[in-house]
Amino acid sequence: MSHVFHRHLEQHYPTAVGGEGPYLIDAEGRRYLDACGGAAVSCLGHSDAEVIEAIREQVGRLAYAHTSFFTSEPMETLADFLIERAPSGLSSVYFVSGGSEAVEAALKMARQYFLERGEPQRKHLIARRQSYHGNTLGALATGGNAWRRRQFEPMLVEVSHVSPCYAYRDQAPGETPEAYGERLAAELEAEIERLGPETVMAFVAEPVVGATLGAVPAVPGYFKRVREICDRHGILLILDEVMCGMGRTGSLFAAEQEGVVPDLTTIAKGLGGGYQPIGATLVSERIRSAIAEGSGFFQHGHTYIGHATACAAALAVQRAIEQRDLLSRVRQLGEGLEQRLVDRFADHPHVGDIRGRGLFRGLELVAERDGKTPFDPSRKLHAEIKRTAMDEGLMCYPMGGTIDGRSGDHILLAPPFILEPYQLDEIVDKLDVTLKRVFERR
């Protein structure tokens, strides 16, 4: 018996012992093409020599210094690097150890901002159904996935949830994308009015929804309308780019493609590429100034924030992405992956939708295409696909509860940025075999 408290206590996990580019290798020598980057994490693949050397060099100099006593060169340099490339108006970086911590920091910073401004009545958060913002209690409360929330509901703060921008399911027949976006904007405005505009603190959303919806981008103009509404009511806009940011959709920040600048942005996964645990909250100048000119102290913190080795690793990852021009590669490979998915699965009887941006792609699975009928949740189709794909040497990220936290299944693909074109074929071929095996069992 393993003494590790694994995610699933009745599941057997192969032991990962090595990595080579986009592949992971288990103790029996089997190779798995990492078509999901673990969880959209491994943007540089595995065993990148430059990143490994940067970590060794940093540990040899300074592994860790607590940020209540010191700053460090890698933390300062990484912050400079990110702000120089971030949307205009973001001016500071608060480093943490992962995505959930980044969201928690953003929520607390939003609250403290209004306290510093003398607006203590602003306490309400609005987010979207079928969103995912992390598993710590504040982040979990903000997320709108019913399955993840259910058993912890008594412990969660109250958060309002409006509709996601989910065109495949929710755009009405004959409704243009623009009209659909306007309808969602009106719903957000109505919820703000219901709560009282002067009591609303922030609206939280993922630019491209990842784990819970499967790479769903917003319709054109949606986020510009959201930004306008937030500005009109003095509400902060928090964009969660933990999964979709750091180049995953083809630009360093996903918000760039929406033409908006958030007040707070959260990043993690692709920031460090899995080489060290790290996340961050990027903060606008007006929030920083309000705290700096007020109490001067952000009442928050963790032991490992700004960890020197983690920052050195993330800096090496981000420099590699820039110096190797991997963002243009993400766009090219993303187009190639999309075309291959469409060619192979557009007419598949159980693939209802193919969506996403860059190397962030999703397939929604249906029992019947014309009615978009989901599979019976009791079948746990997503788990069956994951097991079968692993048997085929493919790591993908299937999830259930796509529609409402209970019904619906999708597959998320988020492979490393370093793929060769022939490996796109390998992904699609192995996924095709996987689906054939799964649906033949029906």
Coordinates of C-alpha atoms in Angstrom, one line a residue:
M1 CA 0.0 0.0 0.0
S2 CA 1.2 3.5 -0.9
H3 CA 1.5 5.9 2.0
V4 CA 0.8 8.8 -0.3
F5 CA -2.7 10.2 0.0
H6 CA -3.4 10.1 -3.8
R7 CA -6.1 12.1 -5.5
H8 CA -8.1 8.9 -6.0
L9 CA -7.4 6.2 -3.4
E10 CA -8.7 3.3 -5.5
Q11 CA -6.7 4.2 -8.7
H12 CA -3.3 2.8 -9.7
Y13 CA -0.9 5.3 -11.1
P14 CA 2.1 4.5 -13.2
T15 CA 5.3 5.9 -11.8
A16 CA 6.8 8.8 -13.8
V17 CA 10.6 8.5 -13.9
G18 CA 11.6 10.7 -16.7
G19 CA 10.7 13.2 -19.4
E20 CA 11.9 14.0 -22.9
G21 CA 10.5 16.9 -24.7
P22 CA 6.7 16.4 -25.0
Y23 CA 6.9 12.9 -23.6
L24 CA 6.7 11.5 -20.1
I25 CA 8.2 8.1 -19.3
D26 CA 7.1 5.6 -16.7
A27 CA 9.0 3.1 -14.7
E28 CA 8.3 0.4 -17.2
G29 CA 9.7 2.4 -20.0
R30 CA 6.3 3.4 -21.6
R31 CA 6.2 6.8 -23.3
Y32 CA 3.2 9.1 -23.1
L33 CA 2.7 12.1 -25.4
D34 CA 1.7 14.9 -23.0
A35 CA -1.1 16.4 -25.1
C36 CA -2.5 18.3 -22.1
G37 CA 0.7 19.6 -20.5
G38 CA -0.4 17.8 -17.3
A39 CA -3.0 20.6 -16.7
A40 CA -1.9 23.1 -19.3
V41 CA 1.3 23.5 -17.3
S42 CA 4.2 22.0 -19.3
C43 CA 4.6 24.6 -22.0
L44 CA 8.3 23.8 -22.6
G45 CA 7.9 20.1 -22.3
H46 CA 10.0 18.1 -20.0
S47 CA 13.8 18.2 -19.2
D48 CA 14.6 21.6 -20.9
A49 CA 18.3 21.9 -20.4
E50 CA 18.4 25.7 -20.1
V51 CA 15.7 25.8 -17.4
I52 CA 17.3 23.0 -15.5
E53 CA 20.7 24.8 -15.5
A54 CA 19.0 28.0 -14.3
I55 CA 17.5 26.2 -11.3
R56 CA 20.9 24.5 -10.5
E57 CA 22.7 27.9 -10.7
Q58 CA 20.1 29.6 -8.4
V59 CA 20.1 26.8 -5.8
G60 CA 23.9 27.0 -5.7
R61 CA 23.7 30.7 -4.9
L62 CA 20.5 31.1 -2.9
A63 CA 17.6 28.7 -2.7
Y64 CA 15.2 30.7 -0.5
A65 CA 15.0 33.9 1.5
H66 CA 11.8 34.9 3.3
T67 CA 10.2 38.0 1.8
S68 CA 9.5 39.6 5.1
F69 CA 13.2 40.0 5.4
F70 CA 14.6 40.2 1.9
T71 CA 13.9 40.7 -1.8
S72 CA 15.9 38.7 -4.3
E73 CA 17.4 39.3 -7.7
P74 CA 15.3 36.6 -9.5
M75 CA 12.1 37.9 -8.0
E76 CA 12.8 41.5 -9.0
T77 CA 14.0 40.5 -12.5
L78 CA 11.0 38.3 -13.2
A79 CA 8.6 41.1 -12.1
D80 CA 10.3 43.5 -14.4
F81 CA 10.1 41.0 -17.3
L82 CA 6.4 40.4 -16.8
I83 CA 5.4 44.1 -16.3
E84 CA 7.4 45.1 -19.4
R85 CA 5.2 42.7 -21.4
A86 CA 1.9 43.0 -19.6
P87 CA -1.1 45.0 -20.8
S88 CA -0.6 48.7 -20.1
G89 CA -1.7 49.8 -16.6
L90 CA -0.5 46.7 -14.8
S91 CA 2.5 47.8 -12.7
S92 CA 3.3 45.3 -10.0
V93 CA 3.5 41.5 -9.4
Y94 CA 2.6 39.6 -6.2
F95 CA 4.3 36.2 -6.5
V96 CA 2.7 33.1 -5.0
S97 CA 3.1 29.3 -5.4
G98 CA 0.2 28.4 -7.7
G99 CA -3.1 29.4 -9.3
S100 CA -5.4 29.1 -6.3
E101 CA -3.1 31.2 -4.2
A102 CA -3.0 33.8 -7.1
V103 CA -6.8 34.0 -7.1
E104 CA -7.0 34.3 -3.3
A105 CA -4.5 37.1 -3.4
A106 CA -6.5 38.9 -6.1
L107 CA -9.7 38.6 -4.1
K108 CA -8.1 39.9 -0.9
M109 CA -6.3 42.7 -2.8
A110 CA -9.6 43.8 -4.3
R111 CA -11.2 44.0 -0.9
Q112 CA -8.4 45.9 0.7
Y113 CA -8.3 48.3 -2.3
F114 CA -11.8 49.4 -1.4
L115 CA -11.1 49.6 2.3
E116 CA -8.1 51.9 1.6
R117 CA -10.5 54.0 -0.5
G118 CA -13.0 54.3 2.2
E119 CA -15.6 52.0 0.5
P120 CA -16.1 49.2 3.0
Q121 CA -19.6 48.4 1.7
R122 CA -18.1 46.9 -1.4
K123 CA -18.0 43.2 -0.6
H124 CA -19.9 41.3 -3.3
L125 CA -18.2 39.3 -6.0
I126 CA -19.8 38.3 -9.3
A127 CA -18.4 35.4 -11.3
R128 CA -19.8 33.0 -13.9
R129 CA -21.4 29.6 -13.7
Q130 CA -19.1 26.7 -15.0
S131 CA -16.0 28.7 -14.2
Y132 CA -13.1 27.4 -12.2
H133 CA -10.8 29.6 -10.2
G134 CA -9.0 27.2 -7.8
N135 CA -9.6 24.9 -4.9
T136 CA -8.8 27.1 -1.8
L137 CA -12.0 28.2 -0.2
G138 CA -12.2 31.8 -1.6
A139 CA -11.2 30.6 -5.1
L140 CA -13.7 27.7 -4.9
A141 CA -16.5 30.0 -3.8
T142 CA -15.7 32.3 -6.7
G143 CA -15.8 29.4 -9.2
G144 CA -19.1 28.4 -10.5
N145 CA -18.7 24.6 -11.0
A146 CA -21.5 22.9 -9.0
W147 CA -19.7 19.5 -8.6
R148 CA -16.6 21.0 -7.2
R149 CA -18.5 23.3 -4.8
R150 CA -21.2 21.0 -3.5
Q151 CA -19.7 19.2 -0.5
F152 CA -17.9 22.3 0.7
E153 CA -20.9 24.7 0.2
P154 CA -21.4 25.4 3.9
M155 CA -17.8 26.7 4.2
L156 CA -18.0 29.0 1.2
V157 CA -18.6 32.8 1.1
E158 CA -21.6 33.9 -1.0
V159 CA -20.8 34.8 -4.6
S160 CA -23.2 35.7 -7.3
H161 CA -22.9 33.7 -10.6
V162 CA -24.1 34.8 -14.0
S163 CA -24.2 32.9 -17.3
P164 CA -20.9 31.9 -19.0
C165 CA -20.2 33.0 -22.5
Y166 CA -20.8 29.5 -23.9
A167 CA -22.0 30.0 -27.5
Y168 CA -22.3 26.3 -28.4
R169 CA -24.9 25.7 -25.8
D170 CA -26.5 29.1 -25.0
Q171 CA -26.4 31.2 -28.1
A172 CA -30.0 31.2 -29.4
P173 CA -30.9 30.1 -33.0
G174 CA -30.7 33.2 -35.2
E175 CA -28.9 35.2 -32.6
T176 CA -25.7 36.9 -33.8
P177 CA -22.6 36.6 -31.6
E178 CA -22.8 40.3 -31.0
A179 CA -26.4 40.1 -29.8
Y180 CA -25.5 37.1 -27.6
G181 CA -22.7 39.1 -26.0
E182 CA -25.1 42.0 -25.4
R183 CA -27.6 39.7 -23.8
L184 CA -24.9 38.4 -21.4
A185 CA -23.8 42.0 -20.7
A186 CA -27.3 42.9 -19.8
E187 CA -27.5 39.9 -17.4
L188 CA -24.3 41.1 -15.7
E189 CA -25.7 44.6 -15.4
A190 CA -29.0 43.4 -14.0
E191 CA -27.1 41.4 -11.3
I192 CA -25.1 44.4 -10.4
E193 CA -28.3 46.4 -10.0
R194 CA -29.9 43.7 -7.9
L195 CA -26.9 43.6 -5.5
G196 CA -26.6 47.4 -5.5
P197 CA -23.7 48.8 -7.6
E198 CA -22.1 50.5 -4.6
T199 CA -21.7 47.1 -2.9
V200 CA -20.1 45.2 -5.7
M201 CA -16.3 44.7 -5.4
A202 CA -15.3 42.7 -8.6
F203 CA -16.3 40.6 -11.5
V204 CA -14.1 37.6 -12.1
A205 CA -13.8 35.6 -15.3
E206 CA -11.4 33.4 -17.4
P207 CA -10.8 34.9 -20.9
V208 CA -10.9 31.4 -22.3
V209 CA -12.6 29.0 -19.9
G210 CA -10.4 25.9 -19.3
A211 CA -11.0 22.9 -17.1
T212 CA -14.7 23.2 -16.6
L213 CA -15.9 24.1 -20.1
G214 CA -13.0 22.9 -22.3
A215 CA -11.3 25.8 -24.0
V216 CA -14.3 28.1 -24.5
P217 CA -13.5 31.6 -25.8
A218 CA -15.8 34.5 -25.5
V219 CA -17.7 35.9 -28.5
P220 CA -16.2 39.1 -30.0
G221 CA -16.8 42.2 -28.0
Y222 CA -18.0 40.4 -24.9
F223 CA -15.1 41.5 -22.6
K224 CA -15.1 45.0 -23.9
R225 CA -18.8 45.3 -22.8
V226 CA -17.8 43.8 -19.4
R227 CA -15.0 46.3 -19.0
E228 CA -17.4 49.2 -19.8
I229 CA -19.9 48.0 -17.3
C230 CA -17.3 47.5 -14.6
D231 CA -15.9 51.0 -15.2
R232 CA -19.3 52.6 -15.1
H233 CA -20.0 51.1 -11.7
G234 CA -16.5 51.4 -10.2
I235 CA -16.1 47.6 -10.1
L236 CA -12.8 45.9 -10.5
L237 CA -12.3 43.4 -13.4
I238 CA -10.3 40.3 -12.4
L239 CA -9.2 38.1 -15.3
D240 CA -8.1 34.6 -14.3
E241 CA -5.4 33.5 -16.8
V242 CA -4.0 30.7 -14.7
M243 CA -4.8 28.2 -17.4
C244 CA -5.2 30.2 -20.6
G245 CA -2.4 32.7 -20.0
M246 CA 1.4 32.8 -20.5
G247 CA 1.2 32.1 -24.3
R248 CA -1.2 29.2 -24.2
T249 CA -3.7 31.0 -26.6
G250 CA -1.0 32.5 -28.8
S251 CA -0.3 35.8 -27.0
L252 CA 1.5 36.1 -23.7
F253 CA -1.6 37.4 -21.9
A254 CA -5.0 36.1 -23.2
A255 CA -6.6 39.5 -22.4
E256 CA -4.5 41.0 -25.3
Q257 CA -6.8 39.2 -27.8
E258 CA -9.9 40.8 -26.1
G259 CA -8.6 44.3 -26.3
V260 CA -9.1 45.0 -22.5
V261 CA -6.9 45.7 -19.6
P262 CA -8.0 44.1 -16.3
D263 CA -7.4 45.6 -12.8
L264 CA -6.0 42.3 -11.6
T265 CA -4.7 39.3 -13.5
T266 CA -3.8 35.9 -12.2
I267 CA -1.2 33.6 -13.8
A268 CA 0.4 30.3 -12.9
K269 CA 0.7 27.1 -14.8
G270 CA 2.6 28.2 -17.9
L271 CA 4.5 30.8 -15.9
G272 CA 6.9 28.2 -14.5
G273 CA 6.1 25.4 -17.0
G274 CA 6.1 22.9 -14.2
Y275 CA 9.8 23.3 -13.4
Q276 CA 8.9 24.9 -10.1
P277 CA 5.6 25.7 -8.3
I278 CA 4.8 29.4 -9.0
G279 CA 1.9 31.7 -9.6
A280 CA 1.4 35.5 -9.6
T281 CA -1.2 38.2 -9.3
L282 CA -0.5 41.2 -11.6
V283 CA -1.8 44.5 -10.1
S284 CA -2.9 47.7 -11.7
E285 CA -1.2 51.0 -10.8
R286 CA -4.4 52.4 -9.2
I287 CA -4.7 49.4 -6.8
R288 CA -1.0 49.6 -5.9
S289 CA -1.2 53.3 -5.4
A290 CA -4.3 53.1 -3.2
I291 CA -2.5 50.7 -0.8
A292 CA 0.8 52.4 -1.0
E293 CA -0.7 55.8 -0.1
G294 CA -3.0 54.3 2.5
S295 CA -1.8 51.6 5.0
G296 CA 1.2 50.7 2.8
F297 CA 0.8 47.1 3.8
F298 CA -1.1 44.2 2.0
Q299 CA -2.5 42.1 4.8
H300 CA -1.8 38.8 3.3
G301 CA 1.1 36.4 2.7
H302 CA 2.5 32.9 2.5
T303 CA 5.8 31.4 3.5
Y304 CA 7.0 30.7 -0.1
I305 CA 5.8 33.8 -1.9
G306 CA 8.6 35.1 -4.2
H307 CA 10.6 31.9 -3.8
A308 CA 14.0 32.7 -5.3
T309 CA 14.4 29.3 -7.0
A310 CA 10.9 29.3 -8.4
C311 CA 11.3 32.8 -9.8
A312 CA 14.6 31.8 -11.4
A313 CA 12.9 28.9 -13.0
A314 CA 10.0 30.9 -14.3
L315 CA 12.3 33.6 -15.6
A316 CA 14.2 30.9 -17.6
V317 CA 11.0 29.5 -18.9
Q318 CA 9.7 32.9 -20.0
R319 CA 13.0 33.9 -21.6
A320 CA 13.1 30.6 -23.5
I321 CA 9.6 31.3 -24.8
E322 CA 10.6 34.7 -26.0
Q323 CA 14.1 33.9 -27.4
R324 CA 12.8 30.8 -29.3
D325 CA 9.9 32.8 -30.7
L326 CA 7.5 30.1 -29.3
L327 CA 4.4 32.4 -29.3
S328 CA 4.4 32.4 -33.1
R329 CA 4.9 28.7 -32.9
V330 CA 1.9 28.4 -30.7
R331 CA -0.2 30.2 -33.2
Q332 CA 1.1 28.1 -36.1
L333 CA 0.8 24.8 -34.3
G334 CA -2.6 25.9 -33.0
E335 CA -3.9 26.4 -36.5
G336 CA -2.4 23.0 -37.5
L337 CA -4.0 21.3 -34.5
E338 CA -7.4 22.9 -35.2
Q339 CA -7.3 21.8 -38.8
R340 CA -6.4 18.3 -37.9
L341 CA -9.1 18.1 -35.3
V342 CA -11.7 19.4 -37.8
D343 CA -10.6 17.1 -40.5
R344 CA -10.8 14.1 -38.3
F345 CA -13.7 14.8 -36.0
A346 CA -16.0 17.5 -37.6
D347 CA -18.3 14.7 -38.8
H348 CA -17.8 12.4 -35.8
P349 CA -21.2 11.3 -34.5
H350 CA -20.2 12.0 -30.9
V351 CA -18.2 15.2 -31.3
G352 CA -20.5 18.2 -31.0
D353 CA -18.1 21.1 -30.9
I354 CA -14.4 21.8 -31.6
R355 CA -13.2 25.1 -30.1
G356 CA -10.3 27.0 -28.6
R357 CA -7.4 29.2 -29.4
G358 CA -3.7 28.5 -30.0
L359 CA -2.6 25.3 -28.3
F360 CA -5.7 25.4 -26.1
R361 CA -8.4 23.2 -27.7
G362 CA -11.5 21.5 -26.6
L363 CA -13.9 18.8 -28.0
E364 CA -17.3 18.6 -26.5
L365 CA -18.7 15.1 -26.7
V366 CA -22.4 14.3 -27.2
A367 CA -24.6 11.2 -27.4
E368 CA -26.5 12.8 -30.3
R369 CA -25.3 15.7 -32.4
D370 CA -28.5 17.3 -33.7
G371 CA -30.0 17.8 -30.2
K372 CA -26.6 18.3 -28.5
T373 CA -27.7 15.5 -26.1
P374 CA -25.1 14.7 -23.4
F375 CA -24.1 11.2 -22.4
D376 CA -25.6 9.8 -19.2
P377 CA -23.3 11.2 -16.4
S378 CA -23.4 7.8 -14.7
R379 CA -21.3 6.4 -17.5
K380 CA -18.4 8.7 -16.5
L381 CA -17.3 8.9 -20.1
H382 CA -14.6 11.3 -19.4
A383 CA -12.9 8.9 -17.0
E384 CA -13.2 6.1 -19.5
I385 CA -11.5 8.3 -22.2
K386 CA -8.7 9.2 -19.9
R387 CA -7.9 5.6 -19.0
T388 CA -8.1 4.5 -22.6
A389 CA -5.9 7.3 -23.9
M390 CA -3.3 6.5 -21.3
D391 CA -3.3 2.9 -22.6
E392 CA -2.6 4.3 -26.0
G393 CA 0.3 6.4 -24.7
L394 CA -1.6 9.7 -24.8
M395 CA -2.2 12.2 -22.0
C396 CA -5.3 14.3 -22.6
Y397 CA -7.6 16.2 -20.1
P398 CA -11.2 14.9 -20.2
M399 CA -13.7 16.3 -17.8
G400 CA -17.3 15.7 -16.9
G401 CA -20.1 18.1 -15.9
T402 CA -19.4 20.4 -18.8
I403 CA -23.0 21.8 -19.0
D404 CA -24.0 22.2 -15.4
G405 CA -21.5 20.5 -13.2
R406 CA -23.2 17.1 -13.7
S407 CA -24.0 16.5 -17.3
G408 CA -21.7 16.8 -20.4
D409 CA -18.2 15.7 -21.3
H410 CA -15.3 17.3 -23.0
I411 CA -11.7 16.7 -23.8
L412 CA -9.1 19.5 -23.3
L413 CA -5.9 19.6 -25.2
A414 CA -3.0 21.8 -24.2
P415 CA 0.3 20.4 -25.5
P416 CA 3.7 21.9 -25.0
F417 CA 4.8 24.7 -27.3
I418 CA 7.8 22.8 -28.6
L419 CA 5.8 20.1 -30.6
E420 CA 6.9 19.2 -34.0
P421 CA 4.1 19.1 -36.7
Y422 CA 4.3 15.3 -36.9
Q423 CA 3.4 15.1 -33.2
L424 CA 0.1 16.9 -33.9
D425 CA -0.7 13.9 -36.1
E426 CA 0.3 11.6 -33.3
I427 CA -2.1 13.4 -30.9
V428 CA -5.0 13.2 -33.3
D429 CA -4.3 9.6 -34.4
K430 CA -4.1 8.4 -30.8
L431 CA -7.2 10.4 -29.8
D432 CA -9.0 8.9 -32.8
V433 CA -8.1 5.3 -31.7
T434 CA -9.1 6.2 -28.1
L435 CA -12.6 7.4 -29.1
K436 CA -13.1 4.4 -31.4
R437 CA -12.2 2.0 -28.5
V438 CA -14.4 3.8 -26.1
F439 CA -17.5 4.1 -28.3
E440 CA -17.2 0.5 -29.5
R441 CA -17.8 -0.6 -25.9
R442 CA -21.3 1.0 -25.9

